[in-house]
Structure formats: structure tokens, C-alpha cells
Amino acid sequence: DARVTQTPRHKVTEMGQEVTMRCQPILGHNTVFWYRQTMMQGLELLAYFRNRAPLDDSGMPKDRFSAEMPDATLATLKIQPSEPRDSAVYFCASGQGRGTEAFFGQGTRLTVV
Amino acid sequence: QKEVEQNSGPLSVPEGAIASLNCTYSDRVSQSFFWYRQYSGKSPELIMSIYSNGDKEDGRFTAQLNKASQYVSLLIRDSQPSDSATYLCAVIPYGNNRLAFGKGNQVVVIP
């Protein structure tokens, strides 16, 4: 059953703490996306990678967010320090090849208090 | 101008009717177009992809693409209560893999 796996599913943290979200893309997919979803903004693209190389991270606040792919089976999104306005659902999605569809993980619901 | 726009408000349709959703995009040379369905509290799920002008049918769903007018639409025939969800339009511009989404349209099917 090929699917994108995200951990943790839920995270509650205090303002100022570091948050790390992890994503395991579908085996064989070479493109990984990170999205943030809020009621006000909808799905916003934060960053994406192709063959583990970052192609675009213009959607991320650079001072506190960072995204990496240490290997082909793991993508991480870190927030340090976290702020209440970062509260949202963060989705990872993976795809195979240029111009093709992406498949989403179940998301990480982040609450910063 | 936003990359992908879905401007209609919530859509209520009676069970068995046709639900029609529209989406416009700004990049004229976009090549790949998708419709995702998202149930409340769940992740987006791909339901249709379309790459060429015209219609593409899959079961009760039909996607329509008009590149000259830069719009893509989704028709849901014989709407069922299980179709009640938010429908997201997504576009990949030519030459890259950036998948941009509209804000979505909520569909409510009334039994």
C-alpha cells in the first residue's frame, strides 16, 4: 500500500520551542512538496525538492523555517522558534516525474500556544 | 493575479443533480491540471488529472480544459451525499514542478 507517511499526526507545543515534522515519500517518487493549510490562506506551498535538491523554498519564512531531505526516504520541516501564527496543518506530498500529480500524506496538525 | 483562482462560494446541490465547479489560472503555458477532493479533517485526494484541451471522463466525474480561455472545470454527475467535500483545483506551470492550488470550493449535496 504505497502512501506518504507523516509524523507526528498532532503536535502541541509552546511558543519558542523547536518543531520537527517528518515525511516519508512514496518509494520511487523523486519530488517532495511541503504545504501549509489554514482556513484563511488555503494550501500554501512552502518548499519542494526534486531528487533531494531544493528547487523552491520561497514560500517559507526563512528566519524560522527550514526544509531538508537527508535521504530519498525522509524529508523534514523544522520551525525554530515556533510562534502561534504557525498553527496550521502541514502536509507533505510526493510525486514522480515532471508535471505529474502529487499524493498527500495525512498531515501534521500543529498547535503553538 | 493569483496563480489559481476558485471564486465560487459554497455550492449546494440536491442529490442526483449535477455539481459544476470552475477554476481559472494565470500562467498561459501551464501544462498539467488536477482536481483534488478534501473531506473535512482529511488530506487532499487526487480525483482527476487532465493535460489536453477537451473533456476527460472518469465515472461520475468529468474534467474540462480550455487552454485558450485558461480555465478548467469539474462536473459531478448524479451527485451523492458522499460527494460533500471541498474540491481543490491545482495547476503545474510549464517547465517546473511547482504544484499551485486554488482555495477550493465547498460542495454540499442535500439528500
mmCIF file with all atom_site columns, C-alpha atoms in Angstrom:
data_model
loop_
_atom_site.group_PDB
_atom_site.id
_atom_site.type_symbol
_atom_site.label_atom_id
_atom_site.label_alt_id
_atom_site.label_comp_id
_atom_site.label_asym_id
_atom_site.label_entity_id
_atom_site.label_seq_id
_atom_site.pdbx_PDB_ins_code
_atom_site.Cartn_x
_atom_site.Cartn_y
_atom_site.Cartn_z
_atom_site.occupancy
_atom_site.B_iso_or_equiv
_atom_site.pdbx_formal_charge
_atom_site.auth_seq_id
_atom_site.auth_comp_id
_atom_site.auth_asym_id
_atom_site.auth_atom_id
_atom_site.pdbx_PDB_model_num
ATOM 1   C CA . ASP A 1 1   ? 0.000   0.000  0.000   1.00 0.00 ? 1   ASP A CA 1
ATOM 2   C CA . ALA A 1 2   ? 2.053   2.944  -1.312  1.00 0.00 ? 2   ALA A CA 1
ATOM 3   C CA . ARG A 1 3   ? 1.391   6.122  0.604   1.00 0.00 ? 3   ARG A CA 1
ATOM 4   C CA . VAL A 1 4   ? 3.081   9.186  2.017   1.00 0.00 ? 4   VAL A CA 1
ATOM 5   C CA . THR A 1 5   ? 3.682   8.880  5.754   1.00 0.00 ? 5   THR A CA 1
ATOM 6   C CA . GLN A 1 6   ? 3.902   11.909 8.034   1.00 0.00 ? 6   GLN A CA 1
ATOM 7   C CA . THR A 1 7   ? 4.837   12.082 11.693  1.00 0.00 ? 7   THR A CA 1
ATOM 8   C CA . PRO A 1 8   ? 3.677   13.238 14.132  1.00 0.00 ? 8   PRO A CA 1
ATOM 9   C CA . ARG A 1 9   ? -0.015  13.471 13.283  1.00 0.00 ? 9   ARG A CA 1
ATOM 10  C CA . HIS A 1 10  ? -0.624  16.034 16.010  1.00 0.00 ? 10  HIS A CA 1
ATOM 11  C CA . LYS A 1 11  ? 1.732   18.358 17.852  1.00 0.00 ? 11  LYS A CA 1
ATOM 12  C CA . VAL A 1 12  ? 1.019   20.873 20.582  1.00 0.00 ? 12  VAL A CA 1
ATOM 13  C CA . THR A 1 13  ? 3.957   22.988 21.641  1.00 0.00 ? 13  THR A CA 1
ATOM 14  C CA . GLU A 1 14  ? 4.723   26.187 23.441  1.00 0.00 ? 14  GLU A CA 1
ATOM 15  C CA . MET A 1 15  ? 5.798   29.316 21.660  1.00 0.00 ? 15  MET A CA 1
ATOM 16  C CA . GLY A 1 16  ? 9.546   29.425 21.187  1.00 0.00 ? 16  GLY A CA 1
ATOM 17  C CA . GLN A 1 17  ? 10.039  25.668 21.026  1.00 0.00 ? 17  GLN A CA 1
ATOM 18  C CA . GLU A 1 18  ? 11.514  23.822 18.057  1.00 0.00 ? 18  GLU A CA 1
ATOM 19  C CA . VAL A 1 19  ? 9.165   21.689 15.992  1.00 0.00 ? 19  VAL A CA 1
ATOM 20  C CA . THR A 1 20  ? 10.282  18.980 13.575  1.00 0.00 ? 20  THR A CA 1
ATOM 21  C CA . MET A 1 21  ? 7.902   17.314 11.157  1.00 0.00 ? 21  MET A CA 1
ATOM 22  C CA . ARG A 1 22  ? 8.889   14.262 9.136   1.00 0.00 ? 22  ARG A CA 1
ATOM 23  C CA . CYS A 1 23  ? 7.720   12.831 5.871   1.00 0.00 ? 23  CYS A CA 1
ATOM 24  C CA . GLN A 1 24  ? 8.428   9.536  4.124   1.00 0.00 ? 24  GLN A CA 1
ATOM 25  C CA . PRO A 1 25  ? 7.547   9.907  0.423   1.00 0.00 ? 25  PRO A CA 1
ATOM 26  C CA . ILE A 1 26  ? 6.190   7.090  -1.692  1.00 0.00 ? 26  ILE A CA 1
ATOM 27  C CA . LEU A 1 27  ? 9.035   4.792  -2.727  1.00 0.00 ? 27  LEU A CA 1
ATOM 28  C CA . GLY A 1 28  ? 10.352  5.805  -6.128  1.00 0.00 ? 28  GLY A CA 1
ATOM 29  C CA . HIS A 1 29  ? 8.892   9.311  -6.079  1.00 0.00 ? 29  HIS A CA 1
ATOM 30  C CA . ASN A 1 30  ? 11.529  11.949 -6.757  1.00 0.00 ? 30  ASN A CA 1
ATOM 31  C CA . THR A 1 31  ? 9.582   15.108 -5.939  1.00 0.00 ? 31  THR A CA 1
ATOM 32  C CA . VAL A 1 32  ? 8.519   16.143 -2.433  1.00 0.00 ? 32  VAL A CA 1
ATOM 33  C CA . PHE A 1 33  ? 6.333   19.118 -1.532  1.00 0.00 ? 33  PHE A CA 1
ATOM 34  C CA . TRP A 1 34  ? 5.650   20.767 1.816   1.00 0.00 ? 34  TRP A CA 1
ATOM 35  C CA . TYR A 1 35  ? 2.359   22.663 2.150   1.00 0.00 ? 35  TYR A CA 1
ATOM 36  C CA . ARG A 1 36  ? 0.696   24.570 4.972   1.00 0.00 ? 36  ARG A CA 1
ATOM 37  C CA . GLN A 1 37  ? -3.080  24.767 5.129   1.00 0.00 ? 37  GLN A CA 1
ATOM 38  C CA . THR A 1 38  ? -5.134  27.306 7.075   1.00 0.00 ? 38  THR A CA 1
ATOM 39  C CA . MET A 1 39  ? -8.727  28.393 6.740   1.00 0.00 ? 39  MET A CA 1
ATOM 40  C CA . MET A 1 40  ? -7.689  31.876 5.671   1.00 0.00 ? 40  MET A CA 1
ATOM 41  C CA . GLN A 1 41  ? -4.922  31.082 3.201   1.00 0.00 ? 41  GLN A CA 1
ATOM 42  C CA . GLY A 1 42  ? -5.814  27.638 1.937   1.00 0.00 ? 42  GLY A CA 1
ATOM 43  C CA . LEU A 1 43  ? -2.956  25.409 0.760   1.00 0.00 ? 43  LEU A CA 1
ATOM 44  C CA . GLU A 1 44  ? 0.306   27.329 0.566   1.00 0.00 ? 44  GLU A CA 1
ATOM 45  C CA . LEU A 1 45  ? 3.404   25.797 -0.968  1.00 0.00 ? 45  LEU A CA 1
ATOM 46  C CA . LEU A 1 46  ? 6.306   26.197 1.446   1.00 0.00 ? 46  LEU A CA 1
ATOM 47  C CA . ALA A 1 47  ? 9.050   24.305 -0.372  1.00 0.00 ? 47  ALA A CA 1
ATOM 48  C CA . TYR A 1 48  ? 9.677   21.471 -2.756  1.00 0.00 ? 48  TYR A CA 1
ATOM 49  C CA . PHE A 1 49  ? 12.513  19.144 -3.682  1.00 0.00 ? 49  PHE A CA 1
ATOM 50  C CA . ARG A 1 50  ? 13.369  17.161 -6.750  1.00 0.00 ? 50  ARG A CA 1
ATOM 51  C CA . ASN A 1 51  ? 15.878  14.332 -6.478  1.00 0.00 ? 51  ASN A CA 1
ATOM 52  C CA . ARG A 1 52  ? 16.555  15.624 -2.935  1.00 0.00 ? 52  ARG A CA 1
ATOM 53  C CA . ALA A 1 53  ? 17.658  19.054 -4.180  1.00 0.00 ? 53  ALA A CA 1
ATOM 54  C CA . PRO A 1 54  ? 15.649  22.070 -3.016  1.00 0.00 ? 54  PRO A CA 1
ATOM 55  C CA . LEU A 1 55  ? 14.041  23.741 -6.044  1.00 0.00 ? 55  LEU A CA 1
ATOM 56  C CA . ASP A 1 56  ? 11.925  26.406 -4.433  1.00 0.00 ? 56  ASP A CA 1
ATOM 57  C CA . ASP A 1 57  ? 11.561  27.464 -0.821  1.00 0.00 ? 57  ASP A CA 1
ATOM 58  C CA . SER A 1 58  ? 10.266  30.954 -1.500  1.00 0.00 ? 58  SER A CA 1
ATOM 59  C CA . GLY A 1 59  ? 7.059   30.219 0.398   1.00 0.00 ? 59  GLY A CA 1
ATOM 60  C CA . MET A 1 60  ? 8.886   29.672 3.688   1.00 0.00 ? 60  MET A CA 1
ATOM 61  C CA . PRO A 1 61  ? 9.726   32.302 6.288   1.00 0.00 ? 61  PRO A CA 1
ATOM 62  C CA . LYS A 1 62  ? 13.492  31.843 6.059   1.00 0.00 ? 62  LYS A CA 1
ATOM 63  C CA . ASP A 1 63  ? 14.294  33.120 9.506   1.00 0.00 ? 63  ASP A CA 1
ATOM 64  C CA . ARG A 1 64  ? 12.466  30.327 11.309  1.00 0.00 ? 64  ARG A CA 1
ATOM 65  C CA . PHE A 1 65  ? 11.640  27.558 8.816   1.00 0.00 ? 65  PHE A CA 1
ATOM 66  C CA . SER A 1 66  ? 13.997  25.089 7.222   1.00 0.00 ? 66  SER A CA 1
ATOM 67  C CA . ALA A 1 67  ? 13.390  22.073 4.999   1.00 0.00 ? 67  ALA A CA 1
ATOM 68  C CA . GLU A 1 68  ? 15.784  19.266 4.154   1.00 0.00 ? 68  GLU A CA 1
ATOM 69  C CA . MET A 1 69  ? 15.955  15.840 2.567   1.00 0.00 ? 69  MET A CA 1
ATOM 70  C CA . PRO A 1 70  ? 18.705  13.906 4.329   1.00 0.00 ? 70  PRO A CA 1
ATOM 71  C CA . ASP A 1 71  ? 17.999  10.929 2.054   1.00 0.00 ? 71  ASP A CA 1
ATOM 72  C CA . ALA A 1 72  ? 15.460  9.791  -0.528  1.00 0.00 ? 72  ALA A CA 1
ATOM 73  C CA . THR A 1 73  ? 13.176  8.288  2.111   1.00 0.00 ? 73  THR A CA 1
ATOM 74  C CA . LEU A 1 74  ? 12.997  11.223 4.523   1.00 0.00 ? 74  LEU A CA 1
ATOM 75  C CA . ALA A 1 75  ? 12.043  14.881 4.268   1.00 0.00 ? 75  ALA A CA 1
ATOM 76  C CA . THR A 1 76  ? 11.969  17.169 7.295   1.00 0.00 ? 76  THR A CA 1
ATOM 77  C CA . LEU A 1 77  ? 10.425  20.553 8.027   1.00 0.00 ? 77  LEU A CA 1
ATOM 78  C CA . LYS A 1 78  ? 11.665  22.428 11.076  1.00 0.00 ? 78  LYS A CA 1
ATOM 79  C CA . ILE A 1 79  ? 10.349  25.523 12.769  1.00 0.00 ? 79  ILE A CA 1
ATOM 80  C CA . GLN A 1 80  ? 12.614  27.259 15.262  1.00 0.00 ? 80  GLN A CA 1
ATOM 81  C CA . PRO A 1 81  ? 11.403  29.183 17.185  1.00 0.00 ? 81  PRO A CA 1
ATOM 82  C CA . SER A 1 82  ? 7.726   28.381 16.742  1.00 0.00 ? 82  SER A CA 1
ATOM 83  C CA . GLU A 1 83  ? 5.064   31.071 17.040  1.00 0.00 ? 83  GLU A CA 1
ATOM 84  C CA . PRO A 1 84  ? 1.279   30.912 17.499  1.00 0.00 ? 84  PRO A CA 1
ATOM 85  C CA . ARG A 1 85  ? 0.766   32.063 13.889  1.00 0.00 ? 85  ARG A CA 1
ATOM 86  C CA . ASP A 1 86  ? 2.466   28.851 12.745  1.00 0.00 ? 86  ASP A CA 1
ATOM 87  C CA . SER A 1 87  ? -0.549  26.873 13.957  1.00 0.00 ? 87  SER A CA 1
ATOM 88  C CA . ALA A 1 88  ? -1.871  25.044 10.885  1.00 0.00 ? 88  ALA A CA 1
ATOM 89  C CA . VAL A 1 89  ? -1.982  21.666 9.204   1.00 0.00 ? 89  VAL A CA 1
ATOM 90  C CA . TYR A 1 90  ? 1.260   20.850 7.415   1.00 0.00 ? 90  TYR A CA 1
ATOM 91  C CA . PHE A 1 91  ? 1.073   18.441 4.512   1.00 0.00 ? 91  PHE A CA 1
ATOM 92  C CA . CYS A 1 92  ? 3.786   16.585 2.698   1.00 0.00 ? 92  CYS A CA 1
ATOM 93  C CA . ALA A 1 93  ? 3.104   15.303 -0.817  1.00 0.00 ? 93  ALA A CA 1
ATOM 94  C CA . SER A 1 94  ? 5.222   13.313 -3.239  1.00 0.00 ? 94  SER A CA 1
ATOM 95  C CA . GLY A 1 95  ? 5.188   12.841 -6.980  1.00 0.00 ? 95  GLY A CA 1
ATOM 96  C CA . GLN A 1 96  ? 7.073   11.090 -9.743  1.00 0.00 ? 96  GLN A CA 1
ATOM 97  C CA . GLY A 1 97  ? 8.418   13.000 -12.696 1.00 0.00 ? 97  GLY A CA 1
ATOM 98  C CA . ARG A 1 98  ? 7.927   16.484 -14.051 1.00 0.00 ? 98  ARG A CA 1
ATOM 99  C CA . GLY A 1 99  ? 4.377   17.723 -14.440 1.00 0.00 ? 99  GLY A CA 1
ATOM 100 C CA . THR A 1 100 ? 2.648   14.786 -12.841 1.00 0.00 ? 100 THR A CA 1
ATOM 101 C CA . GLU A 1 101 ? 0.253   14.525 -9.953  1.00 0.00 ? 101 GLU A CA 1
ATOM 102 C CA . ALA A 1 102 ? 1.215   14.538 -6.272  1.00 0.00 ? 102 ALA A CA 1
ATOM 103 C CA . PHE A 1 103 ? -0.105  12.364 -3.472  1.00 0.00 ? 103 PHE A CA 1
ATOM 104 C CA . PHE A 1 104 ? -0.602  13.702 0.023   1.00 0.00 ? 104 PHE A CA 1
ATOM 105 C CA . GLY A 1 105 ? 0.237   12.390 3.443   1.00 0.00 ? 105 GLY A CA 1
ATOM 106 C CA . GLN A 1 106 ? -2.255  12.618 6.288   1.00 0.00 ? 106 GLN A CA 1
ATOM 107 C CA . GLY A 1 107 ? -0.769  15.848 7.597   1.00 0.00 ? 107 GLY A CA 1
ATOM 108 C CA . THR A 1 108 ? 0.598   17.139 10.881  1.00 0.00 ? 108 THR A CA 1
ATOM 109 C CA . ARG A 1 109 ? -1.775  19.344 12.846  1.00 0.00 ? 109 ARG A CA 1
ATOM 110 C CA . LEU A 1 110 ? 0.413   21.840 14.692  1.00 0.00 ? 110 LEU A CA 1
ATOM 111 C CA . THR A 1 111 ? -0.836  23.988 17.540  1.00 0.00 ? 111 THR A CA 1
ATOM 112 C CA . VAL A 1 112 ? 1.513   26.550 19.059  1.00 0.00 ? 112 VAL A CA 1
ATOM 113 C CA . VAL A 1 113 ? 0.287   28.014 22.341  1.00 0.00 ? 113 VAL A CA 1
ATOM 114 C CA . GLN B 2 1   ? -3.305  37.931 -10.043 1.00 0.00 ? 1   GLN B CA 1
ATOM 115 C CA . LYS B 2 2   ? -3.310  34.617 -8.234  1.00 0.00 ? 2   LYS B CA 1
ATOM 116 C CA . GLU B 2 3   ? -1.886  31.566 -9.966  1.00 0.00 ? 3   GLU B CA 1
ATOM 117 C CA . VAL B 2 4   ? -5.088  29.576 -9.469  1.00 0.00 ? 4   VAL B CA 1
ATOM 118 C CA . GLU B 2 5   ? -8.487  31.054 -8.652  1.00 0.00 ? 5   GLU B CA 1
ATOM 119 C CA . GLN B 2 6   ? -11.647 29.418 -7.497  1.00 0.00 ? 6   GLN B CA 1
ATOM 120 C CA . ASN B 2 7   ? -14.095 32.191 -6.807  1.00 0.00 ? 7   ASN B CA 1
ATOM 121 C CA . SER B 2 8   ? -17.427 30.499 -6.250  1.00 0.00 ? 8   SER B CA 1
ATOM 122 C CA . GLY B 2 9   ? -18.805 30.271 -2.746  1.00 0.00 ? 9   GLY B CA 1
ATOM 123 C CA . PRO B 2 10  ? -20.213 27.082 -1.210  1.00 0.00 ? 10  PRO B CA 1
ATOM 124 C CA . LEU B 2 11  ? -22.290 25.088 -3.674  1.00 0.00 ? 11  LEU B CA 1
ATOM 125 C CA . SER B 2 12  ? -25.411 23.283 -2.511  1.00 0.00 ? 12  SER B CA 1
ATOM 126 C CA . VAL B 2 13  ? -26.898 20.723 -4.882  1.00 0.00 ? 13  VAL B CA 1
ATOM 127 C CA . PRO B 2 14  ? -29.731 18.225 -4.426  1.00 0.00 ? 14  PRO B CA 1
ATOM 128 C CA . GLU B 2 15  ? -28.867 14.558 -4.537  1.00 0.00 ? 15  GLU B CA 1
ATOM 129 C CA . GLY B 2 16  ? -28.845 13.296 -8.098  1.00 0.00 ? 16  GLY B CA 1
ATOM 130 C CA . ALA B 2 17  ? -28.146 16.700 -9.645  1.00 0.00 ? 17  ALA B CA 1
ATOM 131 C CA . ILE B 2 18  ? -25.003 17.899 -11.440 1.00 0.00 ? 18  ILE B CA 1
ATOM 132 C CA . ALA B 2 19  ? -22.442 19.922 -9.495  1.00 0.00 ? 19  ALA B CA 1
ATOM 133 C CA . SER B 2 20  ? -20.309 22.260 -11.607 1.00 0.00 ? 20  SER B CA 1
ATOM 134 C CA . LEU B 2 21  ? -17.047 23.783 -10.393 1.00 0.00 ? 21  LEU B CA 1
ATOM 135 C CA . ASN B 2 22  ? -14.779 26.227 -12.212 1.00 0.00 ? 22  ASN B CA 1
ATOM 136 C CA . CYS B 2 23  ? -11.173 27.263 -11.884 1.00 0.00 ? 23  CYS B CA 1
ATOM 137 C CA . THR B 2 24  ? -9.042  29.808 -13.744 1.00 0.00 ? 24  THR B CA 1
ATOM 138 C CA . TYR B 2 25  ? -5.264  30.033 -13.900 1.00 0.00 ? 25  TYR B CA 1
ATOM 139 C CA . SER B 2 26  ? -2.875  32.833 -14.734 1.00 0.00 ? 26  SER B CA 1
ATOM 140 C CA . ASP B 2 27  ? 0.079   31.123 -16.442 1.00 0.00 ? 27  ASP B CA 1
ATOM 141 C CA . ARG B 2 28  ? -0.903  30.689 -20.082 1.00 0.00 ? 28  ARG B CA 1
ATOM 142 C CA . VAL B 2 29  ? 1.651   27.956 -20.691 1.00 0.00 ? 29  VAL B CA 1
ATOM 143 C CA . SER B 2 30  ? 0.531   25.719 -17.819 1.00 0.00 ? 30  SER B CA 1
ATOM 144 C CA . GLN B 2 31  ? 0.503   22.106 -18.892 1.00 0.00 ? 31  GLN B CA 1
ATOM 145 C CA . SER B 2 32  ? -0.873  19.955 -16.080 1.00 0.00 ? 32  SER B CA 1
ATOM 146 C CA . PHE B 2 33  ? -4.193  20.346 -14.278 1.00 0.00 ? 33  PHE B CA 1
ATOM 147 C CA . PHE B 2 34  ? -5.681  18.437 -11.383 1.00 0.00 ? 34  PHE B CA 1
ATOM 148 C CA . TRP B 2 35  ? -8.753  18.247 -9.210  1.00 0.00 ? 35  TRP B CA 1
ATOM 149 C CA . TYR B 2 36  ? -8.424  17.102 -5.612  1.00 0.00 ? 36  TYR B CA 1
ATOM 150 C CA . ARG B 2 37  ? -11.184 16.320 -3.145  1.00 0.00 ? 37  ARG B CA 1
ATOM 151 C CA . GLN B 2 38  ? -10.713 17.051 0.549   1.00 0.00 ? 38  GLN B CA 1
ATOM 152 C CA . TYR B 2 39  ? -13.081 15.833 3.225   1.00 0.00 ? 39  TYR B CA 1
ATOM 153 C CA . SER B 2 40  ? -13.198 17.811 6.454   1.00 0.00 ? 40  SER B CA 1
ATOM 154 C CA . GLY B 2 41  ? -10.209 16.954 8.623   1.00 0.00 ? 41  GLY B CA 1
ATOM 155 C CA . LYS B 2 42  ? -8.593  14.806 5.925   1.00 0.00 ? 42  LYS B CA 1
ATOM 156 C CA . SER B 2 43  ? -5.856  15.282 3.364   1.00 0.00 ? 43  SER B CA 1
ATOM 157 C CA . PRO B 2 44  ? -6.436  16.194 -0.303  1.00 0.00 ? 44  PRO B CA 1
ATOM 158 C CA . GLU B 2 45  ? -7.101  13.196 -2.536  1.00 0.00 ? 45  GLU B CA 1
ATOM 159 C CA . LEU B 2 46  ? -6.488  13.254 -6.274  1.00 0.00 ? 46  LEU B CA 1
ATOM 160 C CA . ILE B 2 47  ? -9.641  12.559 -8.285  1.00 0.00 ? 47  ILE B CA 1
ATOM 161 C CA . MET B 2 48  ? -8.857  13.819 -11.803 1.00 0.00 ? 48  MET B CA 1
ATOM 162 C CA . SER B 2 49  ? -5.918  14.894 -13.914 1.00 0.00 ? 49  SER B CA 1
ATOM 163 C CA . ILE B 2 50  ? -6.150  16.487 -17.364 1.00 0.00 ? 50  ILE B CA 1
ATOM 164 C CA . TYR B 2 51  ? -3.410  17.580 -19.731 1.00 0.00 ? 51  TYR B CA 1
ATOM 165 C CA . SER B 2 52  ? -5.104  18.273 -23.084 1.00 0.00 ? 52  SER B CA 1
ATOM 166 C CA . ASN B 2 53  ? -7.924  20.528 -24.214 1.00 0.00 ? 53  ASN B CA 1
ATOM 167 C CA . GLY B 2 54  ? -11.357 18.970 -24.099 1.00 0.00 ? 54  GLY B CA 1
ATOM 168 C CA . ASP B 2 55  ? -13.194 16.650 -21.759 1.00 0.00 ? 55  ASP B CA 1
ATOM 169 C CA . LYS B 2 56  ? -11.988 13.727 -19.701 1.00 0.00 ? 56  LYS B CA 1
ATOM 170 C CA . GLU B 2 57  ? -14.475 11.442 -18.021 1.00 0.00 ? 57  GLU B CA 1
ATOM 171 C CA . ASP B 2 58  ? -13.929 9.104  -15.093 1.00 0.00 ? 58  ASP B CA 1
ATOM 172 C CA . GLY B 2 59  ? -17.057 7.559  -13.653 1.00 0.00 ? 59  GLY B CA 1
ATOM 173 C CA . ARG B 2 60  ? -19.340 10.350 -12.462 1.00 0.00 ? 60  ARG B CA 1
ATOM 174 C CA . PHE B 2 61  ? -16.601 12.962 -12.816 1.00 0.00 ? 61  PHE B CA 1
ATOM 175 C CA . THR B 2 62  ? -15.799 14.963 -15.941 1.00 0.00 ? 62  THR B CA 1
ATOM 176 C CA . ALA B 2 63  ? -12.928 17.425 -16.165 1.00 0.00 ? 63  ALA B CA 1
ATOM 177 C CA . GLN B 2 64  ? -12.980 20.042 -18.911 1.00 0.00 ? 64  GLN B CA 1
ATOM 178 C CA . LEU B 2 65  ? -9.934  22.036 -20.006 1.00 0.00 ? 65  LEU B CA 1
ATOM 179 C CA . ASN B 2 66  ? -9.901  25.143 -22.188 1.00 0.00 ? 66  ASN B CA 1
ATOM 180 C CA . LYS B 2 67  ? -6.339  26.446 -22.500 1.00 0.00 ? 67  LYS B CA 1
ATOM 181 C CA . ALA B 2 68  ? -7.312  29.372 -24.731 1.00 0.00 ? 68  ALA B CA 1
ATOM 182 C CA . SER B 2 69  ? -9.594  30.721 -22.013 1.00 0.00 ? 69  SER B CA 1
ATOM 183 C CA . GLN B 2 70  ? -7.350  29.462 -19.207 1.00 0.00 ? 70  GLN B CA 1
ATOM 184 C CA . TYR B 2 71  ? -9.980  27.606 -17.272 1.00 0.00 ? 71  TYR B CA 1
ATOM 185 C CA . VAL B 2 72  ? -10.579 24.109 -16.074 1.00 0.00 ? 72  VAL B CA 1
ATOM 186 C CA . SER B 2 73  ? -13.849 22.801 -14.716 1.00 0.00 ? 73  SER B CA 1
ATOM 187 C CA . LEU B 2 74  ? -15.161 19.746 -12.907 1.00 0.00 ? 74  LEU B CA 1
ATOM 188 C CA . LEU B 2 75  ? -18.618 18.262 -13.306 1.00 0.00 ? 75  LEU B CA 1
ATOM 189 C CA . ILE B 2 76  ? -20.001 15.766 -10.823 1.00 0.00 ? 76  ILE B CA 1
ATOM 190 C CA . ARG B 2 77  ? -22.981 13.899 -12.246 1.00 0.00 ? 77  ARG B CA 1
ATOM 191 C CA . ASP B 2 78  ? -25.617 12.166 -10.121 1.00 0.00 ? 78  ASP B CA 1
ATOM 192 C CA . SER B 2 79  ? -24.265 13.887 -7.000  1.00 0.00 ? 79  SER B CA 1
ATOM 193 C CA . GLN B 2 80  ? -24.271 11.790 -3.846  1.00 0.00 ? 80  GLN B CA 1
ATOM 194 C CA . PRO B 2 81  ? -24.077 12.855 -0.192  1.00 0.00 ? 81  PRO B CA 1
ATOM 195 C CA . SER B 2 82  ? -20.611 11.256 -0.137  1.00 0.00 ? 82  SER B CA 1
ATOM 196 C CA . ASP B 2 83  ? -19.507 13.913 -2.660  1.00 0.00 ? 83  ASP B CA 1
ATOM 197 C CA . SER B 2 84  ? -19.908 16.590 0.025   1.00 0.00 ? 84  SER B CA 1
ATOM 198 C CA . ALA B 2 85  ? -16.371 17.925 0.391   1.00 0.00 ? 85  ALA B CA 1
ATOM 199 C CA . THR B 2 86  ? -14.082 20.742 -0.652  1.00 0.00 ? 86  THR B CA 1
ATOM 200 C CA . TYR B 2 87  ? -12.769 20.492 -4.209  1.00 0.00 ? 87  TYR B CA 1
ATOM 201 C CA . LEU B 2 88  ? -9.337  21.936 -4.937  1.00 0.00 ? 88  LEU B CA 1
ATOM 202 C CA . CYS B 2 89  ? -8.053  22.894 -8.361  1.00 0.00 ? 89  CYS B CA 1
ATOM 203 C CA . ALA B 2 90  ? -4.292  22.574 -8.903  1.00 0.00 ? 90  ALA B CA 1
ATOM 204 C CA . VAL B 2 91  ? -2.015  23.609 -11.757 1.00 0.00 ? 91  VAL B CA 1
ATOM 205 C CA . ILE B 2 92  ? 1.604   22.948 -12.701 1.00 0.00 ? 92  ILE B CA 1
ATOM 206 C CA . PRO B 2 93  ? 3.106   25.642 -14.931 1.00 0.00 ? 93  PRO B CA 1
ATOM 207 C CA . TYR B 2 94  ? 5.169   24.556 -17.900 1.00 0.00 ? 94  TYR B CA 1
ATOM 208 C CA . GLY B 2 95  ? 8.787   23.811 -17.198 1.00 0.00 ? 95  GLY B CA 1
ATOM 209 C CA . ASN B 2 96  ? 8.662   23.213 -13.481 1.00 0.00 ? 96  ASN B CA 1
ATOM 210 C CA . ASN B 2 97  ? 7.060   21.027 -10.871 1.00 0.00 ? 97  ASN B CA 1
ATOM 211 C CA . ARG B 2 98  ? 5.533   23.706 -8.677  1.00 0.00 ? 98  ARG B CA 1
ATOM 212 C CA . LEU B 2 99  ? 2.020   22.490 -7.849  1.00 0.00 ? 99  LEU B CA 1
ATOM 213 C CA . ALA B 2 100 ? -0.145  25.533 -7.088  1.00 0.00 ? 100 ALA B CA 1
ATOM 214 C CA . PHE B 2 101 ? -3.618  25.235 -5.555  1.00 0.00 ? 101 PHE B CA 1
ATOM 215 C CA . GLY B 2 102 ? -6.733  27.331 -5.551  1.00 0.00 ? 102 GLY B CA 1
ATOM 216 C CA . LYS B 2 103 ? -8.517  27.942 -2.264  1.00 0.00 ? 103 LYS B CA 1
ATOM 217 C CA . GLY B 2 104 ? -11.152 25.347 -3.019  1.00 0.00 ? 104 GLY B CA 1
ATOM 218 C CA . ASN B 2 105 ? -14.915 25.175 -3.356  1.00 0.00 ? 105 ASN B CA 1
ATOM 219 C CA . GLN B 2 106 ? -17.123 23.514 -0.795  1.00 0.00 ? 106 GLN B CA 1
ATOM 220 C CA . VAL B 2 107 ? -19.835 21.270 -2.198  1.00 0.00 ? 107 VAL B CA 1
ATOM 221 C CA . VAL B 2 108 ? -22.802 20.184 -0.092  1.00 0.00 ? 108 VAL B CA 1
ATOM 222 C CA . VAL B 2 109 ? -25.081 17.511 -1.522  1.00 0.00 ? 109 VAL B CA 1
ATOM 223 C CA . ILE B 2 110 ? -28.510 17.628 0.051   1.00 0.00 ? 110 ILE B CA 1
ATOM 224 C CA . PRO B 2 111 ? -30.307 14.271 0.339   1.00 0.00 ? 111 PRO B CA 1
#
